[in-house]
């Protein structure tokens, strides 16, 4: 089997610019953590993306609250923040917390206090556009496009996640993104997975840990994503509950990627040694069968989402 | 195989009184949720237990912050709170949140706001004793005795967890207790598990979901607990990290129980149809082999912990 030294995969088309910027971190510096920080902060800083960082839709009280996480698959250490206010880069705080043995998952005021004390940039995260949308109270907005990224360098895997969560959510709502095993999981000896979509439904199945467990049991990474997602949706159906709008990305320890979605289509971004120019791909779901293709010009110009 | 209609298992000796009180809920009313509420609130209200509810040790700022969760294994719905202040019964709030499809996991101020708006009793959770200990700043206190309970009635399984978390923790610190898959998991078609001990290490292995996955794969419930715990500790050892002080309880869909610990001994409480008088048992760990016995008078009179 071919050995892939460097690889990176991310949810949604919005990750493309950041992944281009992360080229040097990953391929030249061989630093997966730096690559994830570069690429995810690009998404966080972009006001045009309304589900991540600055410009994200606020909670029911008009305040942007962010969730983020980072996990290193070599040390198995992780850091996470939930309900974080007024801090420019939630992923940077999660990365800092991942260096701690205790108190590595912080929420609310305590998370903000930690970030301020450790010199992270303060920022009013509500953009004018998001504020206007909040005032019009567009309840119809029920998307939730979290940025999730997994990167492999020559020594291991790591993953990072950042989101402003469900638009107009209850203050303090914690989605799956900062919840280890649900929004993210990473073990360099096995693989890594991350989730975007309906956080409550993702959590009910611990989907990221589930994907990694299937890889560990010998399943290939693509099959592991599909099995984790659709077995879980079946289980919820048995419970009398219609769940959905979930997409998963994963990478095994060899740098091979997998994706699954129960939506009609789910765009993601990839680059690796053989394809160092990051590109958008689309995973199309036809009755539970995934069809993955590179996005062509027509698709790129017609895609309305993030 | 014998069919067990009613069964309940809980961490630590402190659960004994509450489980006695839950007798009628479980065996007469056949209501596992009511049984969990009765038994867990008894522990929460007792000022002598310093890791759960009222009387729990405060955070680094001298404020008691609680985490709690509830999951119904039939509906797969769950509710959780993290960093909750000034609310008498965290488990009651988690139960209420488990009825919601969205926003079922709340943290910090938002969690408190929800509890107050929904009529849950407000309470100053810092006891005089815990306040004195805080002022003396006894850093030596590093225990973390979370109350976790699993109950089975004639139609399914549920589990509940409540804790004030790590003594003198960073404000906003989220432990494993409100984190689905780590502190708790429940699927009535498979089984349920819950964890007490070092929350950060529990989370790195998603231990409750891991136990349930092993049961699903065909392992008996006792073996599933041991495998999940010791495989995870081995993985962390490989990562160069010495983890420990973790105990797990579990119940399969037939009402059979399992426990595992890496401490020298771990007390827990059980009752079921054949043994309706709740009793304390001790799981002794001898080099990774679990020896489980009913606690005798000598043990009960000599036990210093919760």
XYZ file of C-alpha atoms in Angstrom:
612
model
C 0.000 0.000 0.000
C 1.103 3.485 -0.833
C 2.353 5.583 2.053
C 0.838 9.062 2.297
C 3.090 11.305 4.354
C 0.959 14.448 4.341
C -2.800 14.681 4.013
C -5.583 17.002 5.087
C -9.362 16.866 4.802
C -11.962 19.449 5.824
C -15.729 19.925 5.791
C -17.458 22.322 3.367
C -16.231 24.455 0.523
C -15.467 27.293 2.963
C -12.324 25.418 4.026
C -10.659 25.783 0.613
C -8.884 29.120 1.123
C -7.593 28.158 4.539
C -6.279 24.869 3.273
C -4.407 26.643 0.479
C -2.831 28.834 3.140
C -1.875 25.771 5.179
C 0.177 24.306 2.303
C 3.541 25.394 3.682
C 2.756 24.359 7.273
C 1.875 20.854 6.174
C 4.149 20.059 3.220
C 7.219 22.162 4.028
C 7.232 22.444 7.809
C 5.627 19.008 8.283
C 3.544 20.472 11.139
C -0.047 19.239 11.257
C -0.980 21.391 14.230
C 0.201 24.578 12.532
C -1.657 23.565 9.370
C -4.892 23.103 11.304
C -4.477 26.427 13.093
C -3.786 28.309 9.858
C -6.673 26.763 7.965
C -9.292 26.921 10.725
C -8.513 30.498 11.775
C -8.971 31.541 8.145
C -12.546 30.257 8.335
C -13.079 31.759 11.794
C -11.974 35.198 10.619
C -14.134 35.263 7.491
C -17.354 37.220 8.124
C -19.056 35.544 5.152
C -19.308 32.200 6.952
C -22.232 32.346 9.337
C -21.662 29.199 11.359
C -18.046 29.654 12.447
C -16.210 32.343 14.438
C -16.606 36.028 13.533
C -19.786 36.591 11.560
C -21.421 33.487 13.024
C -25.124 33.723 13.849
C -25.725 34.640 17.486
C -27.716 32.801 20.145
C -31.316 33.611 21.145
C -30.044 36.627 23.116
C -28.104 38.082 20.180
C -24.670 37.029 21.459
C -22.242 34.895 19.435
C -21.160 31.853 21.444
C -18.547 29.559 19.937
C -17.546 25.907 20.452
C -14.165 24.510 19.386
C -11.911 21.527 19.975
C -8.495 20.119 19.131
C -7.127 16.600 19.622
C -3.637 15.255 19.090
C -3.732 11.611 18.039
C -0.202 10.903 19.279
C -0.606 12.081 22.868
C -4.403 11.521 22.897
C -4.622 14.921 24.604
C -7.474 17.229 23.711
C -8.729 20.708 24.509
C -12.193 22.165 24.041
C -14.268 25.261 24.704
C -18.053 25.616 24.766
C -20.194 28.721 24.912
C -17.127 30.960 24.523
C -17.848 34.683 24.050
C -15.801 37.566 22.672
C -12.663 35.631 21.740
C -11.417 35.937 18.146
C -10.035 32.428 17.646
C -11.795 29.643 19.558
C -9.602 26.972 17.912
C -6.466 28.668 19.266
C -7.868 28.462 22.807
C -8.797 24.790 22.335
C -5.239 24.102 21.153
C -3.779 25.818 24.213
C -6.079 23.821 26.508
C -5.009 20.565 24.847
C -1.625 21.013 26.508
C -3.210 20.658 29.936
C -3.727 17.368 31.754
C -6.629 18.688 33.857
C -9.261 21.327 33.121
C -8.836 20.879 29.360
C -12.545 21.370 28.556
C -13.906 24.747 29.686
C -17.309 26.373 29.169
C -18.955 29.774 29.447
C -17.470 32.534 31.590
C -14.688 30.253 32.826
C -13.555 29.570 29.268
C -13.509 33.289 28.494
C -11.616 34.038 31.693
C -8.965 31.472 30.727
C -8.642 32.910 27.215
C -8.302 36.486 28.456
C -5.774 35.534 31.134
C -3.707 33.677 28.553
C -3.555 36.611 26.159
C -5.935 35.476 23.441
C -7.352 38.303 21.345
C -10.711 39.708 22.438
C -13.180 40.554 19.681
C -16.838 41.427 19.261
C -17.870 38.405 17.216
C -21.241 39.693 15.996
C -21.020 41.050 12.437
C -23.474 43.613 11.100
C -24.973 41.055 8.748
C -25.471 38.439 11.475
C -26.966 41.105 13.730
C -29.472 42.090 11.029
C -30.441 38.465 10.514
C -30.901 38.092 14.251
C -33.158 41.137 14.390
C -35.293 39.738 11.590
C -35.228 36.511 13.587
C -35.026 34.267 10.583
C -36.131 31.040 12.202
C -35.912 29.430 8.793
C -32.127 29.326 9.130
C -31.503 25.875 10.496
C -28.235 24.977 8.800
C -25.185 24.279 10.896
C -21.995 24.194 8.855
C -19.202 23.431 11.275
C -15.597 23.549 10.095
C -13.876 20.248 10.926
C -10.373 19.407 9.742
C -8.075 16.422 10.076
C -4.382 16.648 9.192
C -1.613 14.063 8.944
C 2.089 14.871 8.939
C 5.000 12.434 8.992
C 4.532 11.593 12.674
C 0.789 11.451 13.311
C -2.748 12.743 13.050
C -4.582 15.651 14.667
C -8.016 17.182 14.241
C -9.668 20.506 14.967
C -13.238 21.796 14.975
C -14.750 25.285 15.271
C -18.328 26.557 15.130
C -20.743 29.192 16.364
C -23.301 26.417 16.654
C -26.982 26.336 15.911
C -28.273 29.797 14.889
C -30.381 31.463 17.608
C -29.664 28.591 19.995
C -30.439 28.711 23.704
C -27.646 30.575 25.513
C -25.085 28.098 26.769
C -26.127 25.385 24.300
C -23.290 22.910 23.789
C -23.293 21.168 20.418
C -21.272 18.153 19.387
C -18.225 20.163 18.262
C -16.478 20.435 21.666
C -17.674 16.975 22.750
C -14.940 14.375 22.350
C -16.125 11.222 20.603
C -19.082 13.029 19.053
C -17.788 16.082 17.148
C -14.221 14.788 16.910
C -11.856 11.958 17.815
C -8.268 11.217 16.921
C -5.931 8.289 17.553
C -2.767 8.252 15.438
C -2.553 4.458 15.775
C -5.999 4.082 14.178
C -7.468 7.176 12.555
C -9.503 10.302 13.129
C -13.062 11.444 12.430
C -15.153 14.596 12.808
C -18.801 15.526 12.305
C -20.892 18.430 11.026
C -24.647 18.788 11.095
C -27.302 18.255 13.711
C -25.192 18.161 16.881
C -27.760 16.572 19.174
C -28.205 13.655 16.772
C -24.437 13.293 16.299
C -24.005 13.096 20.083
C -26.680 10.412 20.530
C -24.410 8.124 18.476
C -20.919 9.350 19.490
C -20.301 9.255 15.760
C -16.631 10.275 15.599
C -15.579 7.658 18.143
C -17.826 5.183 16.364
C -16.044 5.752 13.017
C -12.625 5.322 14.629
C -13.812 2.140 16.393
C -14.934 0.654 13.074
C -11.542 1.475 11.524
C -9.861 -0.163 14.523
C -12.005 -3.263 13.969
C -10.578 -3.535 10.452
C -13.062 -1.656 8.296
C -11.730 0.609 5.558
C -12.161 4.301 6.301
C -14.931 4.961 3.759
C -16.975 1.970 4.903
C -16.424 3.000 8.539
C -17.966 6.436 7.898
C -21.003 4.968 6.136
C -21.527 2.232 8.724
C -21.295 4.597 11.709
C -23.706 7.098 10.161
C -26.370 4.808 8.759
C -26.403 2.287 11.619
C -26.968 5.215 13.971
C -29.760 6.735 11.875
C -31.387 3.289 11.778
C -31.113 3.020 15.566
C -32.780 6.414 16.016
C -35.497 5.393 13.547
C -36.147 2.302 15.695
C -36.496 4.674 18.645
C -39.206 6.469 16.689
C -37.110 9.511 15.944
C -36.302 10.909 12.518
C -32.742 12.209 12.601
C -30.555 13.527 9.849
C -28.519 16.306 8.255
C -25.251 14.765 9.381
C -21.968 14.538 7.482
C -18.758 12.859 8.574
C -15.135 13.111 7.466
C -12.403 10.695 8.478
C -8.790 9.762 7.840
C -7.054 6.517 8.749
C -3.481 6.263 10.004
C -2.236 5.742 6.446
C -3.688 9.111 5.333
C -6.603 7.613 3.410
C -9.852 9.579 3.659
C -13.535 8.727 3.916
C -16.758 10.744 3.997
C -20.443 10.016 4.490
C -23.589 12.110 4.500
C -27.320 11.573 4.684
C -27.929 14.870 2.876
C -28.239 14.985 -0.907
C -24.735 16.345 -1.265
C -21.899 17.329 1.015
C -18.847 19.261 -0.212
C -15.436 18.817 1.406
C -11.833 19.799 0.705
C -8.754 17.571 0.449
C -5.053 17.730 -0.278
C -2.221 15.215 0.048
C 1.260 14.419 -1.316
C -0.069 13.474 -4.748
C -2.646 16.288 -4.822
C -0.969 19.151 -2.956
C -3.277 21.715 -4.553
C -6.313 21.667 -2.215
C -9.533 20.952 -4.108
C -13.228 20.779 -3.443
C -14.917 17.377 -3.739
C -18.582 16.527 -3.502
C -20.036 13.491 -1.777
C -23.419 12.746 -3.353
C -25.772 10.484 -1.453
C -27.973 8.312 -3.651
C -30.179 6.190 -1.387
C -27.358 5.580 1.056
C -24.663 4.996 -1.567
C -21.910 7.609 -1.602
C -20.619 8.955 -4.927
C -17.515 11.106 -4.525
C -16.244 13.343 -7.301
C -14.062 16.384 -7.672
C -16.271 19.490 -7.956
C -16.306 20.886 -11.489
C -16.652 24.521 -12.523
C -20.383 24.201 -12.963
C -20.859 22.839 -9.453
C -18.544 25.458 -7.929
C -20.378 28.352 -9.562
C -23.802 27.021 -8.612
C -23.146 26.065 -4.937
C -24.989 28.492 -2.657
C -23.858 27.178 0.751
C -20.660 27.496 2.750
C -31.070 -17.171 30.749
C -32.910 -15.648 33.637
C -34.906 -12.518 32.938
C -34.301 -9.645 35.339
C -37.214 -7.225 35.221
C -35.917 -4.605 37.631
C -32.294 -3.767 38.401
C -30.279 -0.797 39.533
C -26.563 -0.186 40.013
C -24.758 2.878 41.337
C -21.236 4.077 42.052
C -19.898 4.407 45.617
C -21.291 3.599 49.025
C -22.949 7.037 49.189
C -25.655 5.753 46.804
C -27.002 3.217 49.319
C -29.560 5.417 51.113
C -30.917 6.852 47.871
C -31.291 3.429 46.363
C -33.230 2.230 49.400
C -35.558 5.192 48.890
C -35.958 4.301 45.208
C -37.300 0.831 46.033
C -40.947 1.731 45.467
C -40.297 3.708 42.268
C -38.506 0.783 40.699
C -40.210 -2.361 42.019
C -43.750 -1.100 42.595
C -44.221 1.722 40.107
C -41.893 0.110 37.533
C -40.514 3.594 36.731
C -36.756 3.689 36.148
C -36.653 7.462 35.635
C -38.401 8.146 38.939
C -36.058 5.687 40.665
C -32.998 7.497 39.300
C -34.389 10.901 40.302
C -35.179 9.751 43.843
C -31.824 8.074 44.392
C -29.608 10.722 42.797
C -31.309 13.697 44.469
C -30.763 11.981 47.817
C -27.018 12.090 47.138
C -27.196 15.639 45.768
C -28.970 16.894 48.903
C -26.593 15.266 51.385
C -24.006 17.805 52.615
C -21.673 15.020 53.720
C -20.796 14.039 50.138
C -18.257 16.500 48.836
C -18.258 15.646 45.149
C -21.964 15.858 44.334
C -24.567 18.627 44.624
C -24.980 20.566 47.875
C -21.832 20.353 49.948
C -19.671 19.645 46.912
C -16.241 21.253 46.865
C -16.223 24.570 44.979
C -14.122 25.645 42.012
C -10.947 27.738 42.215
C -13.086 30.854 42.785
C -15.008 29.313 45.682
C -18.205 28.679 43.707
C -19.849 25.268 43.430
C -20.372 24.353 39.761
C -22.207 21.126 38.990
C -22.357 18.777 35.988
C -25.173 16.285 35.423
C -26.710 14.136 32.722
C -29.591 11.795 31.999
C -30.102 9.432 29.069
C -33.125 7.305 28.163
C -32.066 4.140 26.379
C -35.418 3.673 24.655
C -35.659 7.069 22.968
C -31.860 7.623 22.927
C -32.632 11.157 24.118
C -30.346 12.776 26.642
C -30.026 15.990 28.611
C -26.987 17.470 30.295
C -25.782 20.513 32.190
C -22.217 21.701 32.767
C -20.906 24.436 35.028
C -24.368 24.932 36.570
C -24.492 27.276 39.571
C -27.025 27.785 42.368
C -29.513 25.093 41.373
C -30.434 22.501 44.014
C -30.891 19.447 41.783
C -28.717 19.294 38.661
C -30.040 15.832 37.755
C -33.599 17.181 37.647
C -32.541 19.846 35.134
C -30.726 17.252 33.004
C -33.886 15.108 33.009
C -36.011 18.060 31.892
C -33.528 18.857 29.087
C -33.636 15.244 27.896
C -37.157 15.899 26.671
C -35.882 18.432 24.159
C -34.782 17.591 20.625
C -32.477 20.628 20.338
C -30.513 22.522 22.976
C -30.463 19.499 25.295
C -26.913 20.165 26.578
C -26.506 23.557 28.261
C -23.558 25.101 30.091
C -22.781 27.992 32.426
C -25.084 30.999 32.663
C -27.356 29.658 29.929
C -27.944 26.450 31.872
C -28.789 28.418 35.015
C -31.111 30.700 33.068
C -32.968 27.668 31.705
C -33.280 26.123 35.173
C -34.573 29.323 36.755
C -37.053 29.946 33.934
C -38.369 26.406 34.278
C -38.951 26.693 38.010
C -36.125 24.579 39.381
C -35.235 25.386 42.981
C -32.428 27.874 43.508
C -29.966 27.113 46.292
C -26.612 28.278 47.570
C -24.680 25.062 47.006
C -21.605 25.877 49.121
C -21.794 24.269 52.577
C -19.898 25.643 55.551
C -17.598 22.642 55.586
C -16.777 22.886 51.850
C -16.180 26.627 52.278
C -13.726 25.994 55.127
C -11.881 23.410 53.061
C -11.713 25.880 50.190
C -10.260 28.575 52.445
C -7.600 26.172 53.653
C -7.089 25.363 49.995
C -6.474 21.694 50.558
C -4.818 20.901 47.258
C -4.284 17.402 48.552
C -7.952 16.642 47.856
C -7.868 15.130 44.426
C -10.643 12.574 44.664
C -13.640 12.810 42.373
C -16.477 10.584 43.472
C -19.259 11.098 40.950
C -22.645 9.500 41.516
C -23.609 7.432 38.462
C -26.672 5.208 38.373
C -28.216 2.875 35.828
C -31.756 1.537 36.248
C -33.788 -1.047 34.358
C -37.555 -1.394 34.547
C -39.786 -3.688 32.516
C -39.495 -1.588 29.352
C -35.905 -0.362 29.179
C -32.778 1.196 30.622
C -31.857 4.731 31.679
C -28.876 6.275 33.385
C -28.128 9.436 35.341
C -24.990 11.150 36.592
C -24.388 14.078 38.966
C -21.222 15.689 40.305
C -19.649 18.902 41.495
C -16.541 17.859 39.595
C -12.890 18.146 40.439
C -12.360 20.092 43.705
C -10.984 23.606 43.146
C -11.238 23.155 39.370
C -10.884 25.998 36.892
C -14.193 27.870 36.630
C -16.204 26.454 33.743
C -14.318 23.144 33.744
C -16.429 20.437 32.092
C -15.682 16.915 33.256
C -16.816 13.662 31.710
C -20.109 13.506 33.615
C -22.193 15.654 31.217
C -20.330 14.359 28.149
C -22.310 11.669 26.359
C -20.242 8.595 25.508
C -17.666 9.451 28.177
C -19.451 9.886 31.508
C -22.565 7.986 30.446
C -24.273 6.138 27.601
C -27.478 4.166 27.370
C -29.102 2.068 24.647
C -31.939 -0.182 25.795
C -31.271 -2.578 22.911
C -27.687 -3.106 24.105
C -26.841 -1.793 27.549
C -25.686 1.202 29.540
C -22.453 2.323 31.187
C -21.201 5.221 33.311
C -17.864 6.364 34.674
C -16.411 7.935 37.807
C -12.865 9.122 38.378
C -10.438 11.225 36.417
C -12.783 12.847 33.876
C -10.142 13.978 31.402
C -8.784 10.438 31.116
C -12.288 8.970 30.838
C -13.027 11.370 27.964
C -9.871 10.500 26.034
C -11.289 6.986 25.677
C -15.059 7.674 25.481
C -15.266 4.881 28.013
C -19.039 4.590 28.465
C -19.684 4.342 24.728
C -16.752 1.949 24.484
C -18.269 -0.409 27.087
C -21.642 -0.384 25.300
C -19.904 -1.040 21.962
C -18.144 -4.086 23.394
C -21.462 -5.417 24.739
C -22.996 -4.822 21.301
C -20.131 -6.794 19.741
C -21.091 -9.781 21.903
C -18.926 -9.420 24.998
C -20.487 -10.104 28.391
C -21.020 -6.980 30.482
C -18.246 -7.661 33.022
C -15.682 -8.409 30.310
C -16.806 -5.289 28.393
C -16.078 -3.052 31.396
C -12.624 -4.561 31.932
C -11.719 -4.471 28.237
C -12.794 -0.850 27.737
C -10.919 0.338 30.821
C -7.655 -1.561 30.484
C -7.297 -1.273 26.696
C -7.683 2.496 27.112
C -5.160 2.722 29.931
C -2.744 0.705 27.778
C -3.308 3.100 24.863
C -2.546 6.096 27.077
C 0.557 4.337 28.385
C 1.713 3.897 24.772
C 1.191 7.647 24.360
C 3.585 8.145 27.265
C 0.906 9.175 29.700
C 0.133 7.543 33.051
C -3.629 7.640 33.535
C -5.782 6.115 36.209
C -8.260 6.373 39.054
C -11.161 5.337 36.876
C -14.088 3.089 37.735
C -16.907 1.947 35.465
C -20.349 0.493 36.085
C -22.528 -1.087 33.402
C -25.732 -3.022 32.857
C -26.720 -5.000 29.789
C -30.227 -5.147 28.347
C -30.953 -8.282 30.382
C -30.250 -6.428 33.641
C -26.884 -8.082 34.288
C -24.238 -5.805 35.801
C -20.513 -5.326 35.365
C -17.877 -3.147 37.052
C -14.200 -2.409 36.559
C -11.657 -0.247 38.327
C -7.941 0.411 38.192
C -7.956 1.530 41.824
C -7.316 -0.958 44.604
C -10.988 -1.123 45.468
C -14.186 0.462 44.267
C -17.476 0.187 46.176
C -20.830 0.205 44.386
C -24.474 -0.483 45.207
C -26.892 -2.903 43.531
C -30.424 -4.174 43.806
C -32.593 -6.329 41.533
C -35.631 -8.637 41.604
C -33.803 -11.352 43.522
C -31.965 -8.897 45.788
C -34.445 -6.043 46.292
C -32.662 -4.873 49.437
C -29.956 -2.584 48.035
C -26.484 -3.596 49.194
C -22.926 -2.368 48.964
C -20.467 -4.485 46.991
C -16.749 -4.013 46.575
C -14.798 -4.532 43.392
C -11.185 -5.333 44.328
C -8.572 -4.980 41.642
C -5.714 -7.455 41.889
C -3.301 -6.790 39.021
C -6.107 -6.169 36.569
C -8.324 -9.027 37.776
C -11.603 -7.943 39.353
C -12.855 -9.666 42.512
C -16.384 -8.669 43.420
C -17.873 -9.387 46.841
C -20.657 -8.096 49.005
C -19.245 -5.678 51.577
C -19.196 -7.178 55.082
C -19.613 -5.355 58.385
C -15.871 -5.003 58.813
C -15.442 -3.359 55.434
C -18.460 -1.069 55.953
C -17.194 0.177 59.305
C -13.664 0.771 58.040
C -14.448 2.533 54.704
C -13.465 6.203 54.918
C -14.589 7.423 51.498
C -17.966 8.276 50.003
